Short mmCIF file of C-alpha atoms in Angstrom, two decimals:
data_model
loop_
_atom_site.label_atom_id
_atom_site.label_comp_id
_atom_site.label_asym_id
_atom_site.label_seq_id
_atom_site.Cartn_x
_atom_site.Cartn_y
_atom_site.Cartn_z
CA MET A 1 71.63 105.98 103.22
CA SER A 2 69.64 105.81 99.97
CA LEU A 3 70.03 108.42 97.27
CA THR A 4 67.21 110.06 95.35
CA ILE A 5 67.33 110.31 91.57
CA SER A 6 68.17 114.00 91.83
CA ASP A 7 71.05 113.24 94.25
CA THR A 8 72.43 110.62 91.88
CA ALA A 9 72.11 112.97 88.91
CA ARG A 10 73.94 115.76 90.74
CA ILE A 11 76.75 113.40 91.81
CA LEU A 12 77.21 112.19 88.23
CA ILE A 13 77.19 115.76 86.88
CA VAL A 14 79.77 116.91 89.44
CA LEU A 15 82.03 113.87 88.93
CA THR A 16 81.85 114.36 85.17
CA GLY A 17 82.67 118.05 85.51
CA PHE A 18 85.71 117.45 87.70
CA LEU A 19 86.89 114.57 85.52
CA VAL A 20 86.66 116.59 82.32
CA ALA A 21 88.30 119.65 83.89
CA ALA A 22 91.18 117.55 85.27
CA HIS A 23 91.91 115.64 82.06
CA VAL A 24 91.57 118.65 79.77
CA GLY A 25 93.88 120.64 82.04
CA GLY A 26 96.36 117.77 82.16
CA TYR A 27 96.30 117.44 78.36
CA VAL A 28 96.91 121.15 77.80
CA PHE A 29 99.84 121.25 80.22
CA ALA A 30 101.32 118.06 78.75
CA ARG A 31 101.24 119.68 75.32
CA LEU A 32 103.09 122.63 76.83
CA ARG A 33 105.66 120.15 78.22
CA GLN A 34 104.70 121.02 81.78
CA PRO A 35 103.84 118.50 84.55
CA PRO A 36 100.23 117.52 83.73
CA VAL A 37 99.38 117.37 87.44
CA ILE A 38 99.56 121.17 87.39
CA GLY A 39 96.93 121.16 84.65
CA GLU A 40 94.72 118.86 86.71
CA ILE A 41 94.99 121.23 89.67
CA THR A 42 94.31 124.19 87.38
CA GLY A 43 91.17 122.47 86.06
CA GLY A 44 89.81 122.23 89.59
CA LEU A 45 91.00 125.76 90.37
CA LEU A 46 88.85 127.13 87.55
CA LEU A 47 85.78 125.51 89.11
CA GLY A 48 86.45 126.87 92.60
CA ALA A 49 86.35 130.15 94.47
CA SER A 50 89.38 131.55 92.62
CA ALA A 51 87.69 131.60 89.19
CA LEU A 52 84.11 130.35 88.76
CA GLY A 53 83.34 131.46 92.32
CA LEU A 54 84.07 135.06 91.31
CA VAL A 55 81.99 134.99 88.14
CA ALA A 56 79.13 132.72 89.22
CA PRO A 57 79.42 131.97 92.96
CA SER A 58 76.08 130.16 93.07
CA VAL A 59 77.25 127.67 90.42
CA SER A 60 80.52 127.03 92.24
CA THR A 61 78.67 126.48 95.51
CA TRP A 62 76.18 124.16 93.78
CA LEU A 63 79.02 121.87 92.73
CA VAL A 64 79.98 120.92 96.27
CA PRO A 65 77.32 122.00 98.78
CA SER A 66 78.29 121.33 102.37
CA SER A 67 76.73 118.36 104.23
CA SER A 68 75.19 116.86 101.10
CA ALA A 69 75.37 113.48 99.38
CA THR A 70 77.56 115.09 96.71
CA ALA A 71 80.03 116.42 99.29
CA HIS A 72 80.23 113.02 101.01
CA THR A 73 80.77 111.24 97.68
CA LEU A 74 83.53 113.64 96.65
CA GLY A 75 85.07 113.23 100.09
CA ALA A 76 85.19 109.45 99.60
CA VAL A 77 86.68 109.82 96.11
CA TYR A 78 89.23 112.28 97.52
CA GLN A 79 90.30 109.85 100.27
CA LEU A 80 90.52 106.89 97.88
CA GLY A 81 92.45 109.07 95.43
CA THR A 82 94.95 109.90 98.17
CA ILE A 83 95.39 106.21 99.05
CA LEU A 84 95.79 105.12 95.43
CA MET A 85 98.16 107.97 94.62
CA VAL A 86 100.46 107.11 97.53
CA PHE A 87 100.21 103.42 96.55
CA LEU A 88 101.35 104.19 93.02
CA ALA A 89 104.16 106.34 94.41
CA GLY A 90 105.29 103.30 96.40
CA LEU A 91 105.33 101.25 93.19
CA GLU A 92 107.90 103.68 91.78
CA MET A 93 110.35 102.80 94.56
CA ARG A 94 112.04 100.00 92.64
CA GLN A 95 115.56 98.97 93.45
CA SER A 96 118.45 99.91 91.14
CA GLY A 97 122.20 99.42 91.41
CA LEU A 98 124.43 102.36 92.18
CA GLY A 99 127.83 100.71 92.45
CA ALA A 100 130.47 103.04 93.83
CA GLU A 101 128.08 106.01 93.98
CA ARG A 102 126.63 104.98 97.33
CA ARG A 103 128.96 107.51 98.96
CA THR A 104 127.25 110.34 97.05
CA VAL A 105 123.82 109.01 98.02
CA VAL A 106 124.79 108.88 101.70
CA PHE A 107 126.24 112.39 101.78
CA THR A 108 123.45 114.06 99.79
CA THR A 109 120.74 112.25 101.75
CA ALA A 110 122.27 113.29 105.07
CA THR A 111 122.81 116.94 104.20
CA GLY A 112 119.69 117.20 102.01
CA LEU A 113 117.46 115.97 104.84
CA VAL A 114 119.03 117.17 108.07
CA ILE A 115 119.88 120.74 107.05
CA PRO A 116 116.54 121.57 105.32
CA PHE A 117 114.50 119.94 108.09
CA ALA A 118 116.47 121.82 110.74
CA GLY A 119 116.07 124.98 108.67
CA GLY A 120 112.29 124.52 108.65
CA LEU A 121 112.25 124.04 112.40
CA ALA A 122 114.36 127.20 112.80
CA ILE A 123 112.02 129.22 110.56
CA ALA A 124 109.08 128.04 112.66
CA GLN A 125 110.66 129.70 115.68
CA VAL A 126 110.48 133.17 114.11
CA VAL A 127 106.93 132.97 112.75
CA ASP A 128 103.69 133.02 114.67
CA PRO A 129 102.23 129.46 114.49
CA GLY A 130 98.79 130.94 114.98
CA ASP A 131 99.04 132.61 111.56
CA LEU A 132 99.56 129.22 109.87
CA ALA A 133 97.75 126.71 112.08
CA GLY A 134 94.32 125.27 111.43
CA PRO A 135 91.81 124.36 114.15
CA HIS A 136 93.77 121.23 115.12
CA GLY A 137 97.26 122.60 114.58
CA SER A 138 99.86 123.41 117.21
CA ALA A 139 103.28 125.02 117.36
CA ALA A 140 104.91 121.56 117.25
CA SER A 141 102.92 120.35 114.23
CA ILE A 142 103.47 123.60 112.29
CA SER A 143 107.22 123.29 112.91
CA LEU A 144 107.21 119.73 111.54
CA VAL A 145 105.18 120.74 108.47
CA LEU A 146 107.64 123.56 107.70
CA GLY A 147 110.57 121.17 108.08
CA LEU A 148 108.99 118.65 105.70
CA ALA A 149 107.96 121.33 103.20
CA ILE A 150 111.57 122.43 102.79
CA ALA A 151 113.14 118.95 102.84
CA VAL A 152 110.80 116.93 100.58
CA THR A 153 111.56 115.85 96.98
CA SER A 154 109.01 114.50 94.48
CA ILE A 155 109.63 111.07 92.98
CA PRO A 156 106.81 111.25 90.35
CA VAL A 157 107.58 114.76 89.09
CA ILE A 158 111.32 114.30 88.76
CA SER A 159 110.75 110.85 87.22
CA ARG A 160 108.49 112.38 84.56
CA ILE A 161 111.02 115.11 83.81
CA MET A 162 113.84 112.60 83.32
CA ILE A 163 111.65 110.30 81.23
CA ASP A 164 110.81 113.17 78.88
CA LEU A 165 114.51 114.03 78.59
CA GLY A 166 115.45 110.40 77.91
CA ILE A 167 117.85 110.14 80.87
CA MET A 168 115.80 107.84 83.11
CA GLY A 169 118.32 105.01 82.68
CA SER A 170 121.31 107.18 83.58
CA LEU A 171 123.29 106.93 86.79
CA PHE A 172 122.29 110.53 87.56
CA ALA A 173 118.60 109.58 87.46
CA ARG A 174 119.09 106.47 89.61
CA MET A 175 120.92 108.50 92.24
CA VAL A 176 118.24 111.21 92.31
CA LEU A 177 115.47 108.63 92.71
CA THR A 178 117.34 106.68 95.40
CA VAL A 179 117.78 109.77 97.55
CA ALA A 180 114.16 110.81 96.89
CA VAL A 181 112.90 107.38 98.00
CA ILE A 182 114.73 107.67 101.33
CA GLU A 183 113.40 111.19 101.82
CA ASP A 184 109.83 110.16 101.04
CA VAL A 185 109.87 107.25 103.51
CA LEU A 186 111.07 109.58 106.26
CA LEU A 187 108.46 112.14 105.13
CA TYR A 188 105.66 109.69 105.79
CA VAL A 189 107.05 108.73 109.20
CA VAL A 190 107.08 112.38 110.31
CA LEU A 191 103.69 112.95 108.69
CA ALA A 192 102.29 110.13 110.83
CA VAL A 193 103.42 112.02 113.92
CA ILE A 194 101.87 115.28 112.64
CA LEU A 195 98.50 113.63 111.99
CA GLY A 196 98.68 111.90 115.36
CA LEU A 197 99.20 115.25 117.07
CA ALA A 198 96.22 116.64 115.14
CA ARG A 199 93.98 113.85 116.41
CA ILE A 200 95.15 114.52 119.94
CA GLN A 201 94.18 118.18 119.48
CA ALA A 202 90.81 117.24 117.98
CA ASP A 203 90.21 114.32 120.37
CA THR A 204 89.47 112.08 117.36
CA ALA A 205 92.00 109.30 117.94
CA TYR A 206 90.97 105.89 116.60
CA GLY A 207 92.28 102.35 116.75
CA LEU A 208 94.68 101.30 119.47
CA PRO A 209 95.45 104.86 120.77
CA ALA A 210 91.76 105.35 121.55
CA LEU A 211 91.82 102.23 123.76
CA LEU A 212 94.99 103.03 125.68
CA PRO A 213 94.41 104.53 129.14
CA VAL A 214 97.69 106.48 129.11
CA GLU A 215 97.29 110.23 128.59
CA GLY A 216 99.83 112.98 128.08
CA ILE A 217 101.35 114.61 125.04
CA GLY A 218 104.75 113.00 125.61
CA TRP A 219 103.34 109.49 125.67
CA ASP A 220 101.13 110.20 122.66
CA VAL A 221 104.05 111.46 120.55
CA ALA A 222 106.18 108.50 121.65
CA TYR A 223 103.39 106.12 120.62
CA TYR A 224 102.90 107.59 117.15
CA VAL A 225 106.65 107.68 116.48
CA GLY A 226 107.11 104.11 117.74
CA ALA A 227 104.05 102.71 115.95
CA SER A 228 105.00 104.37 112.65
CA LEU A 229 108.62 103.19 112.79
CA LEU A 230 107.56 99.67 113.79
CA PHE A 231 105.04 99.47 110.96
CA PHE A 232 107.55 100.75 108.39
CA THR A 233 110.30 98.43 109.65
CA VAL A 234 108.12 95.33 109.59
CA CYS A 235 106.76 96.12 106.12
CA LEU A 236 110.17 96.95 104.66
CA ALA A 237 111.65 93.76 106.11
CA GLY A 238 108.87 91.33 105.25
CA GLY A 239 106.34 93.07 103.03
CA ARG A 240 107.56 91.67 99.72
CA ALA A 241 107.89 88.15 101.10
CA ALA A 242 104.37 88.33 102.59
CA PHE A 243 102.96 89.57 99.29
CA GLN A 244 104.60 86.71 97.38
CA ARG A 245 103.46 84.09 99.90
CA LEU A 246 99.86 85.30 99.76
CA ALA A 247 99.95 85.38 95.94
CA THR A 248 101.12 81.76 95.77
CA GLY A 249 99.33 80.42 98.84
CA THR A 250 96.39 81.74 100.84
CA LEU A 251 95.00 84.08 98.18
CA LYS A 252 96.23 82.21 95.12
CA VAL A 253 92.69 81.77 93.79
CA LEU A 254 92.09 85.52 93.91
CA GLU A 255 95.46 86.20 92.26
CA LEU A 256 94.57 83.79 89.43
CA ARG A 257 91.02 85.08 89.09
CA SER A 258 91.90 88.78 89.14
CA PRO A 259 95.46 90.02 89.81
CA ALA A 260 94.11 93.57 90.18
CA ALA A 261 91.58 92.51 92.84
CA PHE A 262 94.32 90.64 94.75
CA ARG A 263 96.47 93.76 94.82
CA LEU A 264 93.57 95.91 95.98
CA VAL A 265 92.81 93.45 98.80
CA PHE A 266 96.48 93.55 99.88
CA LEU A 267 96.44 97.37 99.69
CA PHE A 268 93.26 97.72 101.74
CA ALA A 269 94.48 95.17 104.31
CA LEU A 270 97.61 97.23 105.01
CA CYS A 271 95.53 100.43 105.17
CA LEU A 272 93.21 98.80 107.72
CA SER A 273 96.24 97.60 109.70
CA CYS A 274 97.41 101.19 109.94
CA MET A 275 94.00 102.34 111.09
CA GLY A 276 94.03 99.65 113.75
CA LEU A 277 97.33 101.09 115.00
CA GLY A 278 95.81 104.56 114.96
CA ILE A 279 98.00 105.90 112.14
CA ASP A 280 96.83 107.26 108.80
CA PRO A 281 95.94 104.65 106.12
CA ILE A 282 98.13 106.36 103.50
CA PHE A 283 101.16 104.79 105.20
CA GLY A 284 99.70 101.34 104.54
CA ALA A 285 99.20 102.39 100.92
CA LEU A 286 102.85 103.41 100.63
CA MET A 287 104.12 100.13 102.08
CA ALA A 288 101.74 98.11 99.88
CA GLY A 289 103.25 99.79 96.83
CA ILE A 290 106.81 99.17 98.03
CA ALA A 291 105.98 95.51 98.73
CA MET A 292 104.89 95.08 95.10
CA ALA A 293 107.87 96.99 93.69
CA GLY A 294 110.35 94.12 93.81
CA HIS A 295 110.59 93.70 90.04
CA GLU A 296 111.90 96.01 87.31
CA THR A 297 108.66 95.78 85.32
CA ALA A 298 105.07 96.11 86.42
CA SER A 299 102.66 93.17 86.44
CA PRO A 300 99.32 93.21 84.57
CA GLY A 301 97.55 93.51 87.92
CA GLU A 302 99.53 96.63 88.81
CA GLU A 303 98.82 98.10 85.38
CA ALA A 304 95.08 97.51 85.79
CA VAL A 305 95.00 99.28 89.17
CA ARG A 306 97.23 102.04 87.81
CA GLY A 307 95.11 102.54 84.71
CA PHE A 308 91.80 103.04 86.50
CA SER A 309 93.38 105.10 89.29
CA LEU A 310 94.95 107.49 86.79
CA ALA A 311 91.77 107.64 84.75
CA PHE A 312 89.38 108.44 87.59
CA PHE A 313 90.46 108.74 91.23
CA ILE A 314 93.77 110.59 90.99
CA PRO A 315 92.71 113.28 88.45
CA ILE A 316 89.65 114.07 90.56
CA TYR A 317 91.86 114.18 93.67
CA PHE A 318 94.13 116.81 92.10
CA ALA A 319 91.14 118.71 90.70
CA LEU A 320 89.69 118.86 94.22
CA VAL A 321 93.03 120.17 95.50
CA GLY A 322 92.72 122.98 92.96
CA PHE A 323 89.04 123.50 93.81
CA ARG A 324 89.98 124.08 97.45
CA LEU A 325 92.62 126.70 96.58
CA ASP A 326 91.25 130.14 97.31
CA LEU A 327 93.81 132.45 95.73
CA VAL A 328 91.59 135.49 96.28
CA HIS A 329 91.44 135.26 100.07
CA ASP A 330 94.30 132.93 101.07
CA LEU A 331 97.22 133.89 98.80
CA ASP A 332 99.69 135.94 100.83
CA LEU A 333 102.35 137.01 98.32
CA VAL A 334 104.78 138.24 100.96
CA PHE A 335 104.59 135.01 102.98
CA PHE A 336 104.79 132.83 99.87
CA GLY A 337 107.67 134.87 98.45
CA TRP A 338 110.00 134.50 101.41
CA LEU A 339 108.97 130.85 101.95
CA PHE A 340 109.75 130.06 98.30
CA VAL A 341 113.16 131.76 98.38
CA LEU A 342 114.20 130.20 101.69
CA ALA A 343 112.94 126.72 100.79
CA CYS A 344 114.78 126.69 97.46
CA ALA A 345 117.97 128.21 98.85
CA VAL A 346 118.20 125.87 101.85
CA LYS A 347 117.37 122.70 99.91
CA PHE A 348 119.66 123.60 97.01
CA GLY A 349 122.57 124.59 99.25
CA SER A 350 122.36 121.50 101.45
CA VAL A 351 122.22 119.01 98.55
CA TRP A 352 124.98 120.86 96.68
CA LEU A 353 127.15 120.72 99.81
CA GLY A 354 126.61 116.97 100.17
CA ALA A 355 127.51 116.32 96.54
CA ARG A 356 130.67 118.40 96.81
CA MET A 357 131.66 116.58 100.02
CA ALA A 358 131.29 113.32 98.08
CA GLY A 359 133.78 114.59 95.48
CA LYS A 360 131.44 115.64 92.67
CA SER A 361 132.17 118.60 90.39
CA PRO A 362 130.45 121.98 90.96
CA SER A 363 128.38 121.68 87.77
CA TRP A 364 127.21 118.12 88.51
CA SER A 365 126.41 119.11 92.10
CA THR A 366 124.36 122.06 90.83
CA HIS A 367 122.25 119.91 88.49
CA PHE A 368 121.69 117.34 91.24
CA ALA A 369 120.66 120.01 93.74
CA VAL A 370 118.17 121.54 91.28
CA ALA A 371 116.65 118.12 90.57
CA MET A 372 116.22 117.46 94.29
CA ASN A 373 114.37 120.78 94.68
CA ALA A 374 111.29 119.52 92.79
CA ARG A 375 108.58 118.95 95.42
CA GLY A 376 105.63 117.97 93.21
CA GLY A 377 103.32 115.18 94.40
CA PRO A 378 104.69 114.64 97.94
CA GLY A 379 104.60 118.38 98.58
CA ILE A 380 100.97 118.49 97.46
CA ILE A 381 100.15 115.43 99.57
CA LEU A 382 101.74 117.13 102.58
CA ALA A 383 99.64 120.24 101.94
CA SER A 384 96.32 118.50 101.27
CA VAL A 385 96.54 115.90 104.03
CA THR A 386 97.51 118.39 106.74
CA PHE A 387 94.88 120.87 105.51
CA SER A 388 92.18 118.18 105.58
CA ALA A 389 93.26 117.22 109.11
CA GLY A 390 92.96 120.84 110.25
CA VAL A 391 96.69 121.13 111.01
CA ILE A 392 97.28 124.09 108.66
CA ASN A 393 95.03 126.89 107.47
CA GLY A 394 94.14 127.98 103.94
CA ARG A 395 96.97 130.52 103.77
CA PHE A 396 99.62 127.88 104.47
CA PHE A 397 97.85 125.35 102.22
CA VAL A 398 97.94 127.69 99.21
CA ALA A 399 101.62 128.52 99.81
CA LEU A 400 102.62 124.83 100.03
CA VAL A 401 100.75 123.87 96.84
CA LEU A 402 102.26 126.77 94.87
CA LEU A 403 105.72 125.92 96.26
CA SER A 404 105.33 122.34 94.98
CA ILE A 405 104.16 123.49 91.54
CA LEU A 406 106.81 126.16 90.90
CA THR A 407 109.80 124.13 92.12
CA SER A 408 108.75 121.28 89.82
CA GLN A 409 108.53 123.60 86.83
CA LEU A 410 111.91 125.15 87.59
CA ALA A 411 113.59 121.75 87.88
CA GLY A 412 112.22 120.67 84.50
CA ALA A 413 113.33 123.86 82.74
CA TRP A 414 116.82 123.72 84.31
CA LEU A 415 117.50 120.06 83.46
CA THR A 416 116.27 120.54 79.89
CA ARG A 417 118.76 123.36 79.41
CA ALA A 418 121.56 121.44 81.17
CA LEU A 419 121.07 118.37 78.96
CA SER A 420 121.32 120.40 75.76
CA ARG A 421 124.55 122.04 76.96
CA ASP A 422 126.38 119.08 78.49
CA PRO A 423 124.75 115.69 77.76
CA ALA A 424 127.80 113.79 79.06
CA LEU A 425 126.83 114.73 82.62
CA PHE A 426 123.74 112.54 82.27
CA SER A 427 125.38 109.47 80.76
CA SER A 428 125.24 106.06 82.39
CA ALA A 429 128.90 106.31 83.40
CA PRO A 430 130.03 107.96 86.66
CA PRO A 431 130.03 111.76 86.35
CA HIS A 432 133.80 112.02 86.74
CA ALA A 433 134.52 109.57 83.88
CA PRO A 434 135.91 110.93 80.57
CA PRO A 435 133.09 111.67 78.09
CA GLU A 436 134.42 109.25 75.49
CA SER A 437 134.21 106.37 77.96
CA ALA A 438 130.52 106.89 78.70
CA PRO A 439 128.75 103.98 76.99
CA GLY A 440 125.43 105.77 76.63
CA ARG A 441 126.75 109.07 75.31
CA LYS A 442 125.50 108.77 71.73
CA THR A 443 122.04 107.83 72.93
CA ILE A 444 121.92 110.72 75.39
CA GLU A 445 123.12 113.18 72.75
CA ALA A 446 120.46 111.96 70.35
CA VAL A 447 117.78 112.40 72.99
CA GLY A 448 119.08 115.88 73.75
CA SER A 449 118.53 116.93 70.14
CA SER A 450 115.35 118.34 68.64
CA HIS A 451 113.79 114.87 68.32
CA PRO A 452 111.42 113.76 71.08
CA PRO A 453 112.39 110.82 73.30
CA THR A 454 111.44 107.38 72.07
CA THR A 455 109.45 106.70 75.24
CA PRO A 456 105.73 106.90 74.32
CA GLU A 457 104.20 110.10 75.56
CA ARG A 458 102.13 109.95 78.70
CA GLU A 459 100.06 112.55 80.41
CA SER A 460 100.05 111.37 84.01
CA ASP A 461 102.36 109.41 86.24
CA ALA A 462 102.21 107.53 89.48
CA THR A 463 100.71 110.40 91.40
CA GLY A 464 99.03 112.19 88.57
CA ASP A 465 102.20 114.09 87.63
CA ALA A 466 102.20 112.64 84.13
CA SER A 467 99.54 111.15 81.85
CA ALA A 468 97.44 108.09 82.43
CA HIS A 469 98.09 106.45 79.12
CA GLU A 470 100.93 104.19 80.17
CA ARG A 471 103.39 103.48 82.92
CA PRO A 472 106.92 104.88 82.63
CA PRO A 473 109.94 102.61 82.89
CA THR A 474 111.71 102.81 86.25
#
């Protein structure tokens, strides 16, 4: 399809508008020491039905008219932004040693996943799925979305918070991120099932499921669960080795010519593999990121992909999330209020219980539970992907996005206050060790003072939750 000059001009105007709104919003929120992703969403929100749509509805409608070249272009940017954001989230899943603290990780992962997920399923039994479901949603898919919404933790948001506080190298931070990585992998497995169910409802299956003659909801669910687990298992077991072999063998010329292009080819190949299996390409993006996350520092190729993604695709993605929020018509304060209270209480209580079972002190368990309550990027991904697939409606979408934003802000405020009161809890030594034996105590105390951390300031992180200027250490 060829574009006219006027079509091209409108696309450039709209892209420029969303890009400026996202980056200005992110900058303002970064200056306020808030997650910049919230500013990017706010920038898009101001252009949508909740703000500009009230003052000048014709202008807001002109930005993204339905069934136009502009709408299709923004849709493509939105999909690529989702893929690149999940890819960068996978890059954050770098290995780190935990020593004797594996017991705490096991207990908090078990309680922090099983209890919240079960709680979400229980809540789904007392609400009317029809009030939350989109055109392709069902009682089963709404139950799974509620379970994930309560159980999920954000790697990018909590990483940014701990970088700003100067505690990213602490044992506390490594434990939080390890548990969050496990939760996020399981999140994407369950999300694959949810999206599979949506395609069954919409009769839009693609890839291998569309070719299979077997019909029946039981077989379909079994296929999506099995295909997702098989794909994740194979990629976790051999993804890094395959990436290294391709970089030094078959695609060596491309790696030498352009490391960024090689990584994009690897990323797109895994996304296409997922589509061939009939599962969403974002799972290929996640595994591509994990496959490249075998080293403590990022390569120049990763930095090149990260830089352009955080400059263009990801800010526009979050701005479009905000643009689609209709707070005037879809914000149900009563529904959001009880969902927020229950989600925070269940997640906090389950993680706190796991930490106490592992022998941690009440205060340490409290800080850990608050940190794990930040939903951020993964919560927004869950909301936007399921809304785009027609699984949830606008009312549920708005509630999930606001839940992700507010829990992230609360976690940042709480940990900032906790660090100023008891910096020894965030030292590199085990939390039960005497304060004087903690080797990093002086550094942590210095960071907890009025001076800013020595880490250069950024305004977006792996999923747009911090700034695009540089990559944080992991």
